[in-house]
Coordinates of C-alpha atoms and ligand atoms in Angstrom, one line a residue:
M25 CA 10.4 17.7 19.2
A26 CA 9.5 14.8 17.0
R27 CA 12.6 13.2 16.0
L28 CA 12.9 11.8 12.4
T29 CA 15.4 9.0 11.4
V30 CA 16.4 8.7 7.9
R31 CA 17.9 5.6 7.1
L32 CA 20.3 5.9 4.7
E33 CA 21.5 1.9 4.0
D34 CA 17.5 0.9 4.0
R35 CA 16.8 1.7 0.4
L36 CA 13.0 1.0 -0.7
G37 CA 12.6 0.9 -4.2
T38 CA 13.6 3.0 -6.8
I39 CA 11.1 6.2 -7.0
S40 CA 10.0 5.9 -10.3
P41 CA 10.0 9.2 -12.4
M42 CA 6.6 8.3 -13.1
L43 CA 5.0 8.4 -9.7
Y44 CA 5.2 12.4 -10.7
G45 CA 2.7 11.9 -13.5
H46 CA -0.5 13.9 -14.7
F47 CA -3.4 13.2 -17.0
A48 CA -5.4 15.7 -19.2
E49 CA -9.2 14.4 -20.5
H50 CA -11.4 15.9 -22.6
L51 CA -12.9 17.6 -20.2
G52 CA -14.0 21.4 -19.4
R53 CA -11.0 23.4 -20.2
C54 CA -8.5 20.9 -19.4
I55 CA -7.6 20.2 -22.9
D56 CA -9.3 22.7 -25.0
E57 CA -8.1 26.3 -23.3
G58 CA -5.6 24.7 -21.2
F59 CA -3.1 23.4 -23.9
W60 CA -4.7 23.4 -27.5
V61 CA -5.4 26.8 -28.1
G62 CA -5.0 26.9 -32.1
D63 CA -3.3 27.9 -34.5
N64 CA -5.3 31.5 -35.1
C65 CA -5.2 32.3 -31.2
E66 CA -3.9 35.6 -30.1
I67 CA -2.3 33.4 -26.9
P68 CA 1.1 32.5 -27.2
H69 CA 0.8 29.0 -28.6
T70 CA 3.0 27.2 -30.8
R71 CA 1.2 24.8 -33.5
G72 CA -1.4 25.6 -31.4
I73 CA -0.8 24.4 -28.3
R74 CA -0.4 27.5 -25.8
N75 CA 3.4 28.3 -24.5
D76 CA 3.1 28.9 -21.2
T77 CA 1.3 25.8 -19.9
V78 CA 3.6 23.6 -21.7
A79 CA 6.8 26.1 -20.0
A80 CA 4.9 25.6 -16.5
L81 CA 4.9 21.1 -17.1
R82 CA 8.4 21.6 -18.3
K83 CA 9.8 22.8 -15.2
L84 CA 8.7 20.6 -13.6
R85 CA 9.8 17.8 -15.6
A86 CA 5.9 16.6 -16.0
P87 CA 7.6 12.8 -16.9
V88 CA 4.2 10.8 -18.3
I89 CA 0.6 12.5 -19.6
R90 CA -2.3 10.0 -19.9
W91 CA -4.7 10.6 -22.4
P92 CA -7.7 10.8 -23.6
G93 CA -9.8 10.0 -20.5
G94 CA -11.2 9.2 -18.3
C95 CA -14.6 8.8 -19.2
F96 CA -13.9 10.2 -22.5
A97 CA -11.1 7.6 -23.5
D98 CA -14.1 4.7 -24.0
D99 CA -16.2 6.7 -26.2
Y100 CA -13.6 7.9 -27.8
H101 CA -13.0 6.9 -31.4
W102 CA -9.2 7.8 -32.7
R103 CA -9.5 8.3 -36.2
D104 CA -11.9 10.9 -35.6
G105 CA -8.4 13.0 -34.2
I106 CA -6.3 12.4 -37.1
G107 CA -5.6 14.0 -40.8
P108 CA -6.4 17.8 -41.6
R109 CA -8.3 19.5 -38.6
D110 CA -10.9 21.6 -40.9
S111 CA -12.3 18.2 -42.1
R112 CA -12.6 16.2 -38.3
P113 CA -15.7 15.0 -37.2
R114 CA -17.3 17.0 -34.6
R115 CA -18.6 14.8 -31.7
L116 CA -20.8 14.7 -28.5
N117 CA -18.4 14.1 -25.1
L118 CA -21.4 11.8 -23.8
W119 CA -19.3 11.9 -20.3
W120 CA -18.9 15.6 -20.0
H121 CA -22.3 16.7 -22.0
A122 CA -20.1 19.3 -24.4
E123 CA -19.6 18.6 -28.5
E124 CA -15.9 17.1 -29.6
P125 CA -14.8 19.3 -32.2
N126 CA -11.3 16.7 -32.4
Q127 CA -9.3 19.7 -33.0
F128 CA -6.6 17.9 -30.9
G129 CA -6.3 14.5 -31.3
T130 CA -3.0 11.8 -32.0
H131 CA -1.0 13.9 -33.5
E132 CA -1.0 17.5 -31.2
F133 CA -1.4 15.3 -28.4
I134 CA 2.6 13.9 -29.1
D135 CA 3.0 17.2 -30.0
L136 CA 2.3 17.9 -26.5
C137 CA 4.5 15.8 -25.1
R138 CA 7.4 15.8 -26.8
R139 CA 7.0 19.6 -26.3
T140 CA 6.6 19.4 -22.3
G141 CA 9.2 16.0 -22.4
A142 CA 6.7 14.2 -20.9
E143 CA 6.1 10.6 -21.8
P144 CA 2.4 9.5 -23.5
Y145 CA 0.2 7.0 -21.8
I146 CA -2.7 6.7 -24.3
C147 CA -5.8 4.8 -23.1
L148 CA -7.2 3.0 -25.3
N149 CA -11.2 2.3 -25.9
V150 CA -12.8 -0.7 -24.6
G151 CA -16.3 0.6 -24.1
S152 CA -17.4 0.6 -27.2
G153 CA -14.6 0.1 -29.6
T154 CA -12.9 -3.3 -30.3
P155 CA -9.9 -4.9 -30.5
E156 CA -9.3 -4.1 -34.0
E157 CA -9.6 -0.6 -33.6
A158 CA -7.4 -0.7 -30.5
A159 CA -4.9 -2.2 -32.3
A160 CA -4.8 0.2 -35.8
W161 CA -4.2 3.0 -33.2
V162 CA -1.0 1.0 -32.0
E163 CA -0.3 0.4 -35.5
Y164 CA -1.1 3.7 -36.3
C165 CA 1.1 5.3 -33.5
N166 CA 4.6 3.1 -33.6
C167 CA 4.7 0.4 -36.7
A168 CA 8.1 0.9 -38.2
G169 CA 7.1 -0.6 -41.6
N170 CA 5.6 0.2 -44.1
T171 CA 2.0 -0.2 -43.4
T172 CA -0.6 1.6 -44.9
R173 CA -1.7 2.7 -41.2
A174 CA 1.7 4.2 -40.7
A175 CA 2.1 5.4 -44.1
E176 CA -0.9 7.4 -43.3
R177 CA 1.3 8.4 -40.1
A178 CA 4.1 9.9 -42.5
V179 CA 1.3 11.5 -44.8
H180 CA -0.1 13.8 -41.8
G181 CA 3.5 15.0 -40.9
H182 CA 4.8 12.1 -38.8
P183 CA 7.2 9.4 -40.5
E184 CA 8.5 8.4 -37.6
P185 CA 6.9 6.3 -35.1
F186 CA 6.0 7.9 -31.9
A187 CA 7.4 4.8 -29.5
V188 CA 4.0 5.5 -27.0
R189 CA 5.2 3.1 -24.7
Y190 CA 2.2 3.1 -22.1
W191 CA -1.3 1.9 -23.4
G192 CA -4.2 1.7 -21.1
V193 CA -7.1 -1.3 -22.1
G194 CA -10.2 0.8 -21.1
N195 CA -10.6 3.1 -18.3
E196 CA -13.3 2.9 -14.6
N197 CA -14.7 0.2 -17.0
W198 CA -16.4 -1.2 -13.8
G199 CA -18.3 2.5 -14.3
C200 CA -18.0 4.6 -17.7
G201 CA -15.8 3.0 -19.6
G202 CA -18.9 0.0 -20.8
R203 CA -20.2 -1.1 -16.6
F204 CA -18.2 -4.8 -16.7
Y205 CA -18.3 -7.0 -14.6
P206 CA -14.8 -7.8 -13.8
D207 CA -14.5 -11.5 -15.1
D208 CA -16.4 -9.9 -18.4
Y209 CA -13.7 -7.1 -18.6
A210 CA -11.3 -9.8 -18.1
R211 CA -12.5 -11.3 -20.8
E212 CA -12.4 -9.0 -23.4
Y213 CA -9.1 -7.6 -21.8
R214 CA -7.5 -11.3 -23.1
R215 CA -9.1 -10.1 -26.3
F216 CA -8.0 -6.5 -26.7
A217 CA -4.6 -7.5 -25.4
C218 CA -4.2 -10.4 -27.8
Y219 CA -4.0 -7.9 -31.1
L220 CA -2.4 -4.7 -29.8
R221 CA 1.4 -5.7 -28.8
G222 CA 2.7 -6.9 -32.5
R223 CA 1.3 -4.4 -33.8
S224 CA 3.9 -2.2 -32.4
S225 CA 7.5 -1.8 -33.4
S226 CA 8.5 -0.8 -30.3
P227 CA 8.1 -2.2 -26.9
I228 CA 5.2 -1.1 -25.0
E229 CA 3.4 -1.6 -21.8
L230 CA -0.4 -3.0 -20.9
I231 CA -2.1 -1.3 -17.9
A232 CA -5.5 -3.1 -16.9
C233 CA -8.1 -1.4 -15.4
G234 CA -8.2 -2.2 -11.3
H235 CA -10.4 -1.2 -9.0
T236 CA -10.9 -0.2 -5.0
T237 CA -13.3 -2.7 -4.4
P238 CA -10.4 -5.9 -3.6
D239 CA -12.7 -8.3 -5.1
W240 CA -12.8 -6.2 -8.3
N241 CA -9.1 -7.1 -8.5
R242 CA -9.3 -10.1 -7.5
K243 CA -12.2 -11.7 -9.6
F244 CA -10.0 -9.8 -13.1
L245 CA -6.8 -11.1 -12.0
E246 CA -8.1 -15.0 -11.7
T247 CA -10.1 -14.4 -14.8
V248 CA -7.1 -13.3 -16.8
G249 CA -5.6 -15.9 -16.0
D250 CA -2.2 -15.7 -18.3
L251 CA -0.9 -12.4 -16.5
R252 CA 2.3 -12.1 -18.7
M253 CA -0.5 -9.9 -20.8
V254 CA -0.9 -7.3 -17.5
D255 CA 2.2 -4.9 -16.8
H256 CA -0.1 -2.6 -14.7
L257 CA -2.9 -2.7 -13.0
S258 CA -5.0 0.5 -12.0
V259 CA -6.2 2.0 -9.3
H260 CA -8.2 5.6 -8.9
R261 CA -8.7 7.7 -6.0
Y262 CA -10.7 11.0 -5.3
Y263 CA -11.7 12.5 -1.5
N264 CA -13.6 15.6 -0.8
C265 CA -14.1 17.0 2.6
G266 CA -16.9 20.5 3.2
H267 CA -16.0 23.6 0.7
A268 CA -12.9 24.1 -1.8
V269 CA -11.6 26.9 0.0
E270 CA -13.9 27.6 3.1
F271 CA -13.8 24.3 4.8
S272 CA -14.1 24.3 8.5
D273 CA -10.5 23.3 10.6
T274 CA -12.7 19.5 11.3
E275 CA -12.6 19.6 7.8
Y276 CA -9.8 20.2 6.7
Y277 CA -8.2 17.4 9.3
N278 CA -11.1 15.3 7.7
L279 CA -9.6 15.2 4.7
F280 CA -5.9 13.9 5.4
P281 CA -7.7 10.3 6.2
R282 CA -9.5 10.3 3.0
A283 CA -6.9 11.0 1.1
L284 CA -4.5 8.4 2.6
Q285 CA -7.0 5.7 2.0
V286 CA -5.1 5.6 -1.0
E287 CA -2.1 3.5 0.4
A288 CA -4.7 0.8 1.6
D289 CA -5.7 0.7 -1.8
I290 CA -2.3 0.0 -3.2
L291 CA -1.6 -2.4 -0.4
D292 CA -5.0 -4.3 -1.3
A293 CA -3.8 -4.4 -5.1
A294 CA -0.3 -5.5 -3.8
A295 CA -1.5 -8.3 -2.0
A296 CA -4.2 -9.6 -4.8
L297 CA -1.2 -9.1 -7.2
A298 CA 0.4 -11.5 -4.8
V299 CA -2.2 -14.4 -4.5
Y300 CA -2.1 -14.2 -8.3
N301 CA 0.6 -13.3 -10.6
K302 CA 2.8 -16.2 -10.7
T303 CA 4.7 -14.4 -14.0
G304 CA 7.5 -14.2 -11.6
R305 CA 7.5 -11.0 -13.1
K306 CA 6.0 -7.3 -11.5
I307 CA 2.9 -6.6 -12.3
G308 CA 3.1 -2.9 -11.2
I309 CA 0.7 -0.4 -9.7
I310 CA -0.5 2.2 -11.1
V311 CA -2.9 5.5 -9.7
D312 CA -3.6 6.8 -12.9
E313 CA -6.1 9.2 -11.4
W314 CA -5.7 10.9 -7.6
G315 CA -6.5 13.5 -6.0
V316 CA -8.9 16.2 -4.5
W317 CA -12.5 16.7 -5.9
H318 CA -14.4 19.5 -4.4
P319 CA -17.9 19.7 -4.1
E320 CA -17.8 22.8 -6.2
A321 CA -16.0 21.1 -9.5
R322 CA -19.6 20.1 -11.0
G323 CA -19.5 18.3 -14.6
D324 CA -21.2 21.3 -15.6
S325 CA -18.6 24.0 -14.6
G326 CA -16.2 21.8 -16.3
L327 CA -15.4 20.3 -13.0
Y328 CA -13.4 23.5 -12.4
Q329 CA -12.5 24.3 -8.4
R330 CA -10.2 26.6 -6.4
N331 CA -6.6 25.1 -4.8
T332 CA -5.9 25.9 -1.9
L333 CA -2.9 25.6 0.1
R334 CA -4.4 22.2 1.8
D335 CA -4.7 20.6 -1.6
A336 CA -1.2 20.8 -1.6
L337 CA -0.1 19.5 1.6
I338 CA -2.5 17.1 0.8
A339 CA -0.9 15.7 -2.5
A340 CA 2.2 15.7 -0.3
A341 CA 1.1 13.3 2.2
V342 CA 0.0 11.2 -1.1
F343 CA 3.3 11.7 -2.7
D344 CA 5.1 10.5 0.3
V345 CA 2.5 7.7 0.3
F346 CA 4.2 6.7 -3.5
N347 CA 7.8 6.9 -2.2
R348 CA 7.2 4.8 0.6
H349 CA 5.4 2.4 -2.0
A350 CA 8.1 3.0 -4.4
D351 CA 8.9 -1.0 -5.0
K352 CA 5.3 -1.6 -5.7
V353 CA 4.1 1.9 -7.3
T354 CA 5.0 2.6 -11.0
M355 CA 3.0 5.2 -11.9
A356 CA 0.5 8.0 -10.5
N357 CA -1.1 10.9 -12.6
I358 CA -2.7 14.0 -10.4
A359 CA -6.5 14.4 -12.0
Q360 CA -6.1 16.4 -14.5
T361 CA -4.0 19.2 -15.5
I362 CA -4.6 22.0 -16.4
N363 CA -8.4 23.6 -15.5
V364 CA -9.8 20.7 -14.3
L365 CA -10.0 19.2 -10.1
Q366 CA -6.7 19.3 -8.9
C367 CA -4.9 20.8 -11.4
V368 CA -1.7 22.2 -11.6
A369 CA -1.6 25.3 -13.7
Q370 CA -5.8 27.1 -14.0
T371 CA -6.2 29.7 -17.2
E372 CA -7.7 32.6 -18.1
G373 CA -7.9 33.8 -21.5
G374 CA -4.1 34.5 -22.4
T375 CA -3.1 35.0 -17.9
M376 CA -2.2 31.4 -16.4
W377 CA -1.3 31.0 -12.7
L378 CA -0.1 28.1 -10.9
T379 CA -2.4 26.2 -8.2
P380 CA -0.4 25.2 -5.0
T381 CA -0.3 22.1 -5.9
Y382 CA 1.8 22.7 -8.0
H383 CA 4.2 23.9 -6.2
A384 CA 4.2 20.8 -4.2
F385 CA 5.2 19.1 -7.0
D386 CA 8.0 21.3 -7.6
L387 CA 9.2 20.9 -3.5
Y388 CA 8.9 17.1 -4.5
K389 CA 10.5 16.8 -7.6
D390 CA 14.2 16.0 -7.0
H391 CA 12.9 12.9 -5.1
M392 CA 12.1 11.3 -9.2
G393 CA 14.3 8.5 -10.2
N394 CA 16.8 8.8 -6.3
A395 CA 16.2 5.5 -4.2
A396 CA 13.1 6.1 -1.5
L397 CA 14.5 5.3 1.8
R398 CA 13.1 4.4 5.6
L399 CA 11.7 7.0 7.5
D400 CA 11.0 6.5 11.2
V401 CA 8.9 9.1 12.8
A402 CA 9.1 9.2 16.6
D403 CA 6.9 11.4 19.4
A404 CA 5.5 13.9 16.2
P405 CA 2.1 14.6 17.8
T406 CA -1.1 13.5 16.6
V407 CA -4.8 15.5 16.2
E408 CA -8.2 13.6 15.6
A409 CA -9.5 13.1 12.4
R410 CA -12.5 11.1 11.0
T411 CA -12.3 8.4 8.1
G412 CA -14.8 8.8 5.4
D413 CA -17.0 6.2 7.1
G414 CA -16.9 8.4 10.5
K415 CA -14.1 5.9 12.5
A416 CA -12.3 8.3 14.2
V417 CA -8.3 8.2 14.1
Q418 CA -4.9 9.6 15.3
Q419 CA -3.5 11.6 12.6
P420 CA -0.1 12.5 13.2
V421 CA 1.0 16.1 12.1
L422 CA 3.7 14.8 10.5
S423 CA 4.3 13.3 7.0
A424 CA 7.6 12.8 5.3
S425 CA 9.8 11.0 3.1
A426 CA 13.6 11.0 2.0
S427 CA 15.3 9.6 -0.7
L428 CA 19.0 9.3 -1.7
G429 CA 20.4 10.4 -5.0
A430 CA 21.5 8.1 -7.7
D431 CA 25.0 9.4 -7.4
G432 CA 24.5 8.4 -3.6
K433 CA 25.5 11.3 -3.0
S434 CA 22.3 13.3 -1.8
V435 CA 19.6 12.8 -0.2
V436 CA 16.4 14.6 -0.9
L437 CA 13.7 15.3 2.8
T438 CA 10.0 16.5 2.4
V439 CA 8.6 17.7 5.2
Q440 CA 5.4 18.9 6.5
N441 CA 3.5 19.9 9.1
L442 CA 0.2 19.5 8.9
H443 CA -0.9 21.1 12.0
L444 CA -3.3 24.3 12.0
T445 CA -1.8 26.2 14.8
A446 CA 1.0 24.5 16.4
E447 CA 5.1 25.0 15.2
C448 CA 6.3 21.8 14.8
D449 CA 10.2 21.3 16.5
C450 CA 11.8 18.1 14.3
Q451 CA 15.1 16.5 15.1
V452 CA 16.5 14.5 11.7
R453 CA 19.0 12.4 11.9
L454 CA 21.0 10.5 9.1
Q455 CA 21.5 7.0 9.7
G456 CA 25.0 6.6 7.9
G457 CA 25.8 10.0 6.3
K458 CA 26.9 13.5 7.1
A459 CA 25.1 16.4 6.1
G460 CA 27.2 19.1 3.8
K461 CA 25.4 21.8 2.0
V462 CA 21.5 22.0 2.5
A463 CA 19.5 24.0 0.6
A464 CA 15.6 24.1 1.5
R465 CA 12.6 25.8 0.8
I466 CA 9.2 25.7 2.3
L467 CA 5.6 25.9 1.1
T468 CA 3.2 28.0 3.4
A469 CA 0.7 30.4 3.2
K470 CA -0.9 33.1 6.6
D471 CA -4.4 30.8 6.1
V472 CA -5.0 27.0 4.6
R473 CA -7.5 28.7 2.8
D474 CA -5.4 30.9 0.8
H475 CA -5.1 30.1 -3.0
N476 CA -3.7 31.8 -5.8
G477 CA -6.0 32.7 -8.9
P478 CA -5.3 35.8 -11.7
E479 CA -5.5 38.9 -9.2
A480 CA -3.5 37.6 -6.8
P481 CA -1.1 34.7 -9.0
N482 CA 2.0 34.5 -6.2
K483 CA 0.0 34.1 -3.2
V484 CA 1.1 30.8 -2.4
R485 CA 4.4 30.1 -3.3
P486 CA 7.5 28.4 -1.7
K487 CA 10.4 30.4 0.2
R488 CA 13.8 29.8 0.7
F489 CA 13.7 28.2 4.2
E490 CA 17.1 27.7 7.2
L491 CA 17.8 23.9 8.2
T492 CA 20.5 23.7 10.9
A493 CA 22.7 21.3 9.9
K494 CA 26.0 19.3 12.3
G495 CA 26.9 16.0 11.6
S496 CA 24.8 14.0 11.1
M497 CA 21.7 15.7 12.9
L498 CA 19.7 18.6 11.5
R499 CA 17.4 21.1 13.3
A500 CA 14.5 22.5 11.7
T501 CA 11.0 24.3 13.1
L502 CA 8.0 23.4 10.9
P503 CA 5.3 26.4 10.7
P504 CA 2.2 25.5 10.9
H505 CA 0.5 24.1 7.5
S506 CA 3.7 24.2 6.0
L507 CA 6.3 21.9 3.6
V508 CA 9.4 21.6 3.6
S509 CA 11.3 20.2 1.0
A510 CA 15.1 20.5 1.4
R511 CA 18.6 18.6 -0.8
I512 CA 21.2 17.8 1.8
G513 CA 24.3 17.3 0.5
L514 CA 26.1 14.4 2.5
S515 CA 30.0 14.9 3.3
S516 CA 32.3 12.2 3.6
Ligands
AHR614 O1 -11.3 12.9 -13.8 C1 -12.3 12.9 -14.3 C2 -13.2 11.6 -14.0 O2 -13.0 10.7 -12.9 C3 -12.8 10.4 -15.0 O3 -13.3 10.5 -16.5 C4 -12.6 9.3 -14.1 O4 -12.5 7.8 -15.4 C5 -13.5 9.3 -12.9 O5 -14.4 8.8 -12.8

């Protein structure tokens, strides 16, 4: 019997809703078709943006969408995407080998964000752009005054500033974002950051490009020097093991340590910040691209891949890491919202279906804004797995996180049994509280390789689940490869 202790008095920090964020790039069918279908399309839409994918994100209470890339961002010139759509230029989408019609630009992105309820996060072009181009975009979006750029925004239909808060200063600038060395990027970063804040009438937060090699982060932070210019440091983490659907049991287990490497990324970035951040203010860590990138997601197929229950369980284990480090991680954005990589929904023409990963988001969404609680797990069985570099590790079969609602009256507990064949009996103790009403849901399927598609859109979806509660103790038997989310009312 595995024993979980939820410590109600031991709060680890507020789980920013932004940890459950999204990323949408001009790539494959993410923007075009996933969101944007244009004004003359039979697929139900509002101002060219399809209604079904918007409704799906609204239901998740999607907190933030990062746009326009990814690699695309450092080759994107924002003026191409404003003004009358029929006179916008057609460009090469350099990194994703396509042509970019620029029908979805800044105004369409803000419209998407307003309709989904998400905050916009715009990634600026450092690799092939200039500080002036970037600052002009900030001014165009956020200036409340009467400058020519603000007036131009009004002519295009938006007299009120967009008040975009989050601005990324480039993307993967160690790679597609300009192939910088860390100290060179740091110098560019200083130059860009110098001109951005002053152009905005509302507060903005700047996100610097970090890396999963600690050396990059340290050199970058050291050379920037004045870290008042940095609000967040971003890292990316992708992983895979075997085929998207026909993976072996061994590959299933081996994917967990690869995904959980994100915890080391967060701790490495935090360690670098602890050395260099002498400002006395917090610099957050943003994981603004993460997820499973299966071998079938290739450039020529628009990084489309099938998404099984395994991917949802992996996402849940990663959410547990984010929740555990709620004091350090300020945002995370899954790659990528619709039709690309570990997306939450897929489309074929006018048909849309939700992926198992969508349901993992749905089961975790009640953590958003709560206080993360310390959760101790004892006596959980383990399975042998191998890391990306072949090291054998004992992977606990239970992954869990718990949080306390803002009003202090309920606990959200998410717990998964990743074992492929064995049930897991769990006993949960609420230390410092008693359970009242409990409502729980479970996400599982006959086979961990099950996935949704146009013919079977609901093959993998959550169902109600029974948990027994008595005083401060709860008990449940988790089926193999399952994820449970419970909202536990606290009684006095
Ligand atoms: O998400 C696909 C690509 O992965 C992004 O464009 C890039 O930032 C990363 O390498």
